[in-house]
Short mmCIF file of C-alpha atoms in Angstrom, two decimals:
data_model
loop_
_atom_site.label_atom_id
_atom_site.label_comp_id
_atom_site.label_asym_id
_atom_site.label_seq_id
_atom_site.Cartn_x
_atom_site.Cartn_y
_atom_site.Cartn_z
CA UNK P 1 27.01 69.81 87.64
CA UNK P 2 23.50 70.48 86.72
CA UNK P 3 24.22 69.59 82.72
CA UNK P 4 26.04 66.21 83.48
CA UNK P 5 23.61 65.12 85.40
CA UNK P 6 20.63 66.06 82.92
CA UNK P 7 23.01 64.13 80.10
CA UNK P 8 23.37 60.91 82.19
CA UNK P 9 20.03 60.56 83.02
CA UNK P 10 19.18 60.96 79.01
CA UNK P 11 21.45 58.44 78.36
CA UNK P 12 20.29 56.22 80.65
CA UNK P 13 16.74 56.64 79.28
CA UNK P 14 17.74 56.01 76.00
CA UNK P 15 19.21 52.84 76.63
CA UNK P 16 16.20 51.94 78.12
CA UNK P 17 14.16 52.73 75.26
CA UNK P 18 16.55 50.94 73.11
CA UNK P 19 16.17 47.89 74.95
CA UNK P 20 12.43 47.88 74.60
CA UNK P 21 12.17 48.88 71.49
CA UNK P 22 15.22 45.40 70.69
CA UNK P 23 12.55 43.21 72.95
CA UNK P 24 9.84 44.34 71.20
CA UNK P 25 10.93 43.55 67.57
CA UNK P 26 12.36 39.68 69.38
CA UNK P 27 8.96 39.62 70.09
CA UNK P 28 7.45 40.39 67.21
CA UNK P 29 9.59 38.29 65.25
CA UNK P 30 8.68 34.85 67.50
CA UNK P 31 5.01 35.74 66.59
CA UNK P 32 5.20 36.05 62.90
CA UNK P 33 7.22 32.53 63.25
CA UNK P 34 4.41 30.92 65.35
CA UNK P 35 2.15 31.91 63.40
CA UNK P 36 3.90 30.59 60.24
CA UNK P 37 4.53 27.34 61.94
CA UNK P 38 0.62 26.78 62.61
CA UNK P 39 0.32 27.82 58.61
CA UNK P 40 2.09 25.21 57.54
CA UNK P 41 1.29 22.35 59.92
CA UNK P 42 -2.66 23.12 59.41
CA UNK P 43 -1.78 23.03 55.31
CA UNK P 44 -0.16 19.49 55.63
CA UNK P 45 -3.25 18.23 57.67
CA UNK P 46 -5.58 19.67 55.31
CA UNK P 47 -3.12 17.86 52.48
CA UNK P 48 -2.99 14.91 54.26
CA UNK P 49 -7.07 14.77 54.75
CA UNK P 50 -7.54 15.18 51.06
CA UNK P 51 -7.87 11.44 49.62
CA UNK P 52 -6.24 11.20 46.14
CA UNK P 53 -8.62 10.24 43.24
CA UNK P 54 -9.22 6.54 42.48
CA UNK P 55 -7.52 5.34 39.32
CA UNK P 56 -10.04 4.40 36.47
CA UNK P 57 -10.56 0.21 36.52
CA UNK P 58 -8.70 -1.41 33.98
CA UNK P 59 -10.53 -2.57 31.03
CA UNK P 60 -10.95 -6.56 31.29
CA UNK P 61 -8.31 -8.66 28.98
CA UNK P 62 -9.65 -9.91 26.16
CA UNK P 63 -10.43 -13.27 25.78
CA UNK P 64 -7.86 -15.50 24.00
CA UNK P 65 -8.95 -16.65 20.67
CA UNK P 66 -9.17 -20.38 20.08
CA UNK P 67 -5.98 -22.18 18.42
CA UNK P 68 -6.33 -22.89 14.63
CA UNK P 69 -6.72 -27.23 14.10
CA UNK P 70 -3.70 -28.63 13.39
CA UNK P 71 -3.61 -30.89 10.19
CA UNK P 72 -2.45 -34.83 11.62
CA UNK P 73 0.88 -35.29 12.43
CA UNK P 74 2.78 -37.90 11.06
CA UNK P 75 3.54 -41.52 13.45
CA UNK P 76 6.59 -43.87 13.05
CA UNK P 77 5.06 -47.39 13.67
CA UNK P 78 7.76 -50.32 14.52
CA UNK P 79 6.81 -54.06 13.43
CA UNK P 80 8.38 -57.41 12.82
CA UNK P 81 7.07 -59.71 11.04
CA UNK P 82 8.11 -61.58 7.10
CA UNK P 83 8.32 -59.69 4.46
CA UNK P 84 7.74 -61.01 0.37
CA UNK P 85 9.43 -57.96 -1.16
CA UNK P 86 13.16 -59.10 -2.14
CA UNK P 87 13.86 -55.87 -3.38
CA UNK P 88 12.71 -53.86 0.48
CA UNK P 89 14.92 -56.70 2.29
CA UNK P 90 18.49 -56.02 -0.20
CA UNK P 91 17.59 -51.98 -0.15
CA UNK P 92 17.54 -52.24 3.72
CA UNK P 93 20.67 -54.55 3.79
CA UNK P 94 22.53 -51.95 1.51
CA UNK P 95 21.52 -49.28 3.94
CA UNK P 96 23.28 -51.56 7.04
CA UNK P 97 26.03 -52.31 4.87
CA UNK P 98 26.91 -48.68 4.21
CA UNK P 99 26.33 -47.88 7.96
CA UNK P 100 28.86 -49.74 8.59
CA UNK P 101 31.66 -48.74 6.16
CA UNK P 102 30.85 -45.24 7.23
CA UNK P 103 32.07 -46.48 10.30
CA UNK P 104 34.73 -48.55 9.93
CA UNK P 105 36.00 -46.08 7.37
CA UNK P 106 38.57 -44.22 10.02
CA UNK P 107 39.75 -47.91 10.98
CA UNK P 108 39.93 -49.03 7.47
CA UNK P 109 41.61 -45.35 6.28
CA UNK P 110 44.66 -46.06 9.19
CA UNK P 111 45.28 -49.30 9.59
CA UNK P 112 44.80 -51.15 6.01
CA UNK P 113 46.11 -48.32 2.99
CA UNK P 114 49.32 -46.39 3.03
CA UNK P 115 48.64 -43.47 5.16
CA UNK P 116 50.28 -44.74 8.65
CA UNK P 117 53.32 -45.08 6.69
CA UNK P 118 53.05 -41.37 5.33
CA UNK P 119 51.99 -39.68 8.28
CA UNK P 120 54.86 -41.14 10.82
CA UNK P 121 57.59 -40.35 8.30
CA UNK P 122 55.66 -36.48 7.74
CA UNK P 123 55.97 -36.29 11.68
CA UNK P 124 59.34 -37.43 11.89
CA UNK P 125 60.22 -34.89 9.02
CA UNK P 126 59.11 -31.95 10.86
CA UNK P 127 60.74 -32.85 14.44
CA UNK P 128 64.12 -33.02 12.25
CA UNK P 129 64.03 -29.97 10.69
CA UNK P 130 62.70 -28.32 14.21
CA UNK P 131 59.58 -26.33 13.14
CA UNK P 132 57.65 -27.13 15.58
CA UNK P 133 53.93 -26.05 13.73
CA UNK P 134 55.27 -25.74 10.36
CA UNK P 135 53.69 -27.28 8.11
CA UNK P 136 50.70 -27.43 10.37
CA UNK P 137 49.05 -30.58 11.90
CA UNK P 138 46.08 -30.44 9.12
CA UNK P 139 48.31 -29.52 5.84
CA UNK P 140 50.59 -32.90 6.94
CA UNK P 141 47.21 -35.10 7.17
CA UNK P 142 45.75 -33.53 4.22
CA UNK P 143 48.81 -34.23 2.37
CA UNK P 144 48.52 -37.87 3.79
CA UNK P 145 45.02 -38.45 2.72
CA UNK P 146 46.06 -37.33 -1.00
CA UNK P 147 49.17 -39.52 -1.27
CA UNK P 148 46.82 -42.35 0.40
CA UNK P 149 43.99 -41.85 -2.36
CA UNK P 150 46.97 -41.92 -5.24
CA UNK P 151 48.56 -45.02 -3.92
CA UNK P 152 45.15 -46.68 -3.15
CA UNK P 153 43.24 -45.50 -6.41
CA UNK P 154 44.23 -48.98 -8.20
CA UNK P 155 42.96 -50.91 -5.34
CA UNK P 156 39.65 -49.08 -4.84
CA UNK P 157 39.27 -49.28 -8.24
CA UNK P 158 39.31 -52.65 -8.36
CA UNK P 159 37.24 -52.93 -5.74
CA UNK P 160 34.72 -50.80 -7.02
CA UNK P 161 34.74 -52.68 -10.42
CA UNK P 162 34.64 -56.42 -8.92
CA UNK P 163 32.99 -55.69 -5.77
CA UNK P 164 30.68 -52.73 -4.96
CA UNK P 165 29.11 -52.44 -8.55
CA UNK P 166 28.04 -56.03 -9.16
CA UNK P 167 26.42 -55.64 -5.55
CA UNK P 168 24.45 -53.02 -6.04
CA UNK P 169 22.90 -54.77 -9.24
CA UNK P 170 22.35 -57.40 -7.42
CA UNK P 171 24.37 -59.70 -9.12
CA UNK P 172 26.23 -61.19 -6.32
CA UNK P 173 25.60 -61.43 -2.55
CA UNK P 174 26.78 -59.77 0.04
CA UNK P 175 29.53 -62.75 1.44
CA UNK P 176 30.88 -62.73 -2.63
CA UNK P 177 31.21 -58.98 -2.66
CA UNK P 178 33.16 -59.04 0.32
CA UNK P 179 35.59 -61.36 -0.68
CA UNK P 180 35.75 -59.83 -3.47
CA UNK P 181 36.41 -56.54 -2.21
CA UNK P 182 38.49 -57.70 0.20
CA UNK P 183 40.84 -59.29 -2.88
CA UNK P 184 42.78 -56.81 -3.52
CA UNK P 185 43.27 -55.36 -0.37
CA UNK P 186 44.62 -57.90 0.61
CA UNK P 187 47.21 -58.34 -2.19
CA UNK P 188 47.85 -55.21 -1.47
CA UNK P 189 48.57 -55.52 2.64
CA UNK P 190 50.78 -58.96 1.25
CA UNK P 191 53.02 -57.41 -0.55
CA UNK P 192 53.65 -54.61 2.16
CA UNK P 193 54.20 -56.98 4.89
CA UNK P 194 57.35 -58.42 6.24
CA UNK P 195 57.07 -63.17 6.18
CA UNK P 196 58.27 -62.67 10.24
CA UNK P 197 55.63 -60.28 11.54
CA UNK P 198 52.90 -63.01 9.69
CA UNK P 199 54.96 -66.08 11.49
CA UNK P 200 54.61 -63.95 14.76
CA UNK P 201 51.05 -63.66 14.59
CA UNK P 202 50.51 -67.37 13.47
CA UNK P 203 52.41 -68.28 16.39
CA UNK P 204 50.74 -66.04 19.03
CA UNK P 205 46.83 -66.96 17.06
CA UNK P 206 48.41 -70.65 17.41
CA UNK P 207 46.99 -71.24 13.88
CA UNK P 208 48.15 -73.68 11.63
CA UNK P 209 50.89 -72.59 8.84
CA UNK P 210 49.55 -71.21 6.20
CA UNK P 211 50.96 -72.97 2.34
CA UNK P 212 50.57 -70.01 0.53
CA UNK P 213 49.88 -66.02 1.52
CA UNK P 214 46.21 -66.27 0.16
CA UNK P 215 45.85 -68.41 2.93
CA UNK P 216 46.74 -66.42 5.67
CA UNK P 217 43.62 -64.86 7.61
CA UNK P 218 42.79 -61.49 8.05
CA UNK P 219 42.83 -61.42 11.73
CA UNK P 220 46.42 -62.63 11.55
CA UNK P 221 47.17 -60.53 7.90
CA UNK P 222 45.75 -56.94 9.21
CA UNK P 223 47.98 -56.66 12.53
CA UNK P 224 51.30 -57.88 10.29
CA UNK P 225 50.56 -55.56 7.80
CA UNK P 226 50.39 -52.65 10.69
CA UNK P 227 53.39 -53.59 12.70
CA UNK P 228 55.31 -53.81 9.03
CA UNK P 229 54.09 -50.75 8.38
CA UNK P 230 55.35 -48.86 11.58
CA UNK P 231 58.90 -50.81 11.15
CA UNK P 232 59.43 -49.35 7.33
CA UNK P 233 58.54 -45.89 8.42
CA UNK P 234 60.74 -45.52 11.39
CA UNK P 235 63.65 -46.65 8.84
CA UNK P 236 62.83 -44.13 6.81
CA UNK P 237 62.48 -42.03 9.10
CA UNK P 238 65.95 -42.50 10.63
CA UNK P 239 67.30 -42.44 7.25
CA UNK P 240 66.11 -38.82 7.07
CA UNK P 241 66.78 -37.24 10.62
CA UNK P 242 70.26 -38.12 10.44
CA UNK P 243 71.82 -35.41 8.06
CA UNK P 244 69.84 -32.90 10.31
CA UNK P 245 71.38 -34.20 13.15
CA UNK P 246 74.66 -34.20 11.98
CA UNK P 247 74.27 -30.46 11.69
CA UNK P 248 72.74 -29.64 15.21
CA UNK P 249 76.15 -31.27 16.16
CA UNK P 250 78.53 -29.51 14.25
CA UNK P 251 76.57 -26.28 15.19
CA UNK P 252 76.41 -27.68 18.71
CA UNK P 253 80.26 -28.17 18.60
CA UNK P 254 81.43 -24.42 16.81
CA UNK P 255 79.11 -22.66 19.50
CA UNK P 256 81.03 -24.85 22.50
CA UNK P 257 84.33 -23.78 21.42
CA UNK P 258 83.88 -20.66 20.93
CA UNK P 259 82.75 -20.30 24.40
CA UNK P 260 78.86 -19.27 23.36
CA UNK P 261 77.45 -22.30 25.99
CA UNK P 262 74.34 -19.90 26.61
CA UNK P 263 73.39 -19.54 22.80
CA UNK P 264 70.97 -22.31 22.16
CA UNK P 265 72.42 -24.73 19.24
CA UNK P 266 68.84 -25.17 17.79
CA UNK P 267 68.06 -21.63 17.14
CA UNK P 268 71.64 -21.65 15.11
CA UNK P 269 70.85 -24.80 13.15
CA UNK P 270 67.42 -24.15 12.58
CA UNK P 271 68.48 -22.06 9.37
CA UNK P 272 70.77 -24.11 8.16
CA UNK P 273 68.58 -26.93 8.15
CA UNK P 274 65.86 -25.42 6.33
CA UNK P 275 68.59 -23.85 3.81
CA UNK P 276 69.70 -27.68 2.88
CA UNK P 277 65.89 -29.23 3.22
CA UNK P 278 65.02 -26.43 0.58
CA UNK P 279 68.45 -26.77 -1.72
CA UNK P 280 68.31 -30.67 -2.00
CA UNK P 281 64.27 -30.34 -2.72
CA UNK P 282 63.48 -32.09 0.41
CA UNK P 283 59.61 -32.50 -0.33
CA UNK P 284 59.95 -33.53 -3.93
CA UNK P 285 62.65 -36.16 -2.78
CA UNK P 286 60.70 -37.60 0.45
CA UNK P 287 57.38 -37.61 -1.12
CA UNK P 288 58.82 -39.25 -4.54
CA UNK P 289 60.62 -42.30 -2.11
CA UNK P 290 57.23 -42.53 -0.30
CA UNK P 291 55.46 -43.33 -3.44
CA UNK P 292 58.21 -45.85 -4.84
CA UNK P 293 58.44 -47.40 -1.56
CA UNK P 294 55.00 -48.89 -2.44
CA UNK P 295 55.51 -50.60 -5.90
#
């Protein structure tokens, strides 16, 4: 009895020493991290009261240095007044002229030479063979312009010769060289141009009837000549979509009887058409006709 009782109470005293000796080191370890708490915070206010060098000044900019003279500049001065030179007046009315024809020269290119003519049959051409882009847009006008210049080369020749040369040597005036230059143009647009679509301008000017085509007027010449013009090259035109047309048809008709109604006819024909365009020498033929149509 003696010995159990001597071991509890050792026990019991050790667990009280243990539990000392665990408060002791809680203890000690709250104190080191007090103390390294106050450590830091008295570091950051020390830190905090240290006030950071000033940055050097800047050195001043440097003045700018003064612009370099400019030379004079050149004025444009606008008078009116008379003027003795002959030769400054026609130079200037040359320049005005030419002005203008640079112009005009679109209006005058379309509407009174060949090319409307060409260019409606070219477009016609294409829709009946059924390339829609090919030839391109620009390769059809550029073809135009050249057939234009080759049909027209006699007539700007001539008015070269009679009309622009003698006026830039000042050998005739300006109201001769224009009816000179507008001579042959003129024979030219007459012998294009249909008697009726002159008679229907007449009428609708209400002008008097002209004896003889010289004296027919331009304002009443230049609007025949176009509407003649459009008239010829939808006949030819027509006279040149019809074979293609016949076969879309018969291509049109094979693929309905044989029951293919969902096969589009013009992706059929479309070979075909551009097997006889190319066997019969389409271009050589059309172009050849366009040219002859003109003499």
């Amino acid at each position: 009895m003696i010995r159990v009782g001597r071991s509890l109470i050792l026990r019991s005293v050790m667990q009280r020493v243990r539990i000392k000796c665990r408060f002791s080191l809680v203890m000690l370890g709250l104190l080191v991290a007090f103390c390294g708490v106050g450590l830091i915070a008295s570091s950051g206010i020390a830190l905090a009261q240290v006030t950071p060098p000033e940055p050097p000044a800047a050195p001043a900019p440097a003045a700018p240095a003064a612009p370099e003279p400019i030379g004079p500049l050149p004025t444009i001065n606008l008078s009116f007044g008379q003027e003795s030179d002959t030769d400054s007046i026609a130079l200037t009315l040359k320049i005005v002229l030419l002005l203008t024809i640079l112009t005009l020269a679109p209006s005058i290119l379309v509407l009174m030479t060949c090319f409307t003519r060409i260019i409606i049959v070219f477009h016609f051409i294409r829709q009946a063979v059924g390339t829609q882009s090919s030839p391109p847009s620009q390769i059809l006008v550029g073809l135009a312009l050249f057939l234009t210049y080759f049909i027209m080369s006699p007539v700007i020749d001539q008015v070269y010769t009679d009309a622009f040369q003698p006026f830039m040597e000042n050998q005739i005036s300006r109201e001769d060289a224009f009816e000179a230059g507008m001579k042959p143009i003129r024979e030219f647009m007459i012998r294009q141009t249909r008697e009726k679509d002159i008679a229907l301008f007449v009428h609708l000017a209400r002008e008097k009837r002209p004896a003889s085509p010289e004296e027919v007027p331009n304002k009443v010449l230049i609007p025949a000549f176009i509407l003649s013009e459009l008239k010829t090259a939808f006949q030819i035109s027509f006279l040149l979509f019809v074979p293609f047309l016949i076969i879309d048809m018969v291509v049109a008709s094979v693929l309905l009887s044989m029951g293919m109604m969902m096969l589009p006819p013009i992706m059929i024909s479309l070979p075909f058409k551009i097997l006889l365009f190319v066997m019969v020498d389409g271009w050589y033929l059309m172009v050849g006709s366009l040219v002859r149509s003109f003499h």
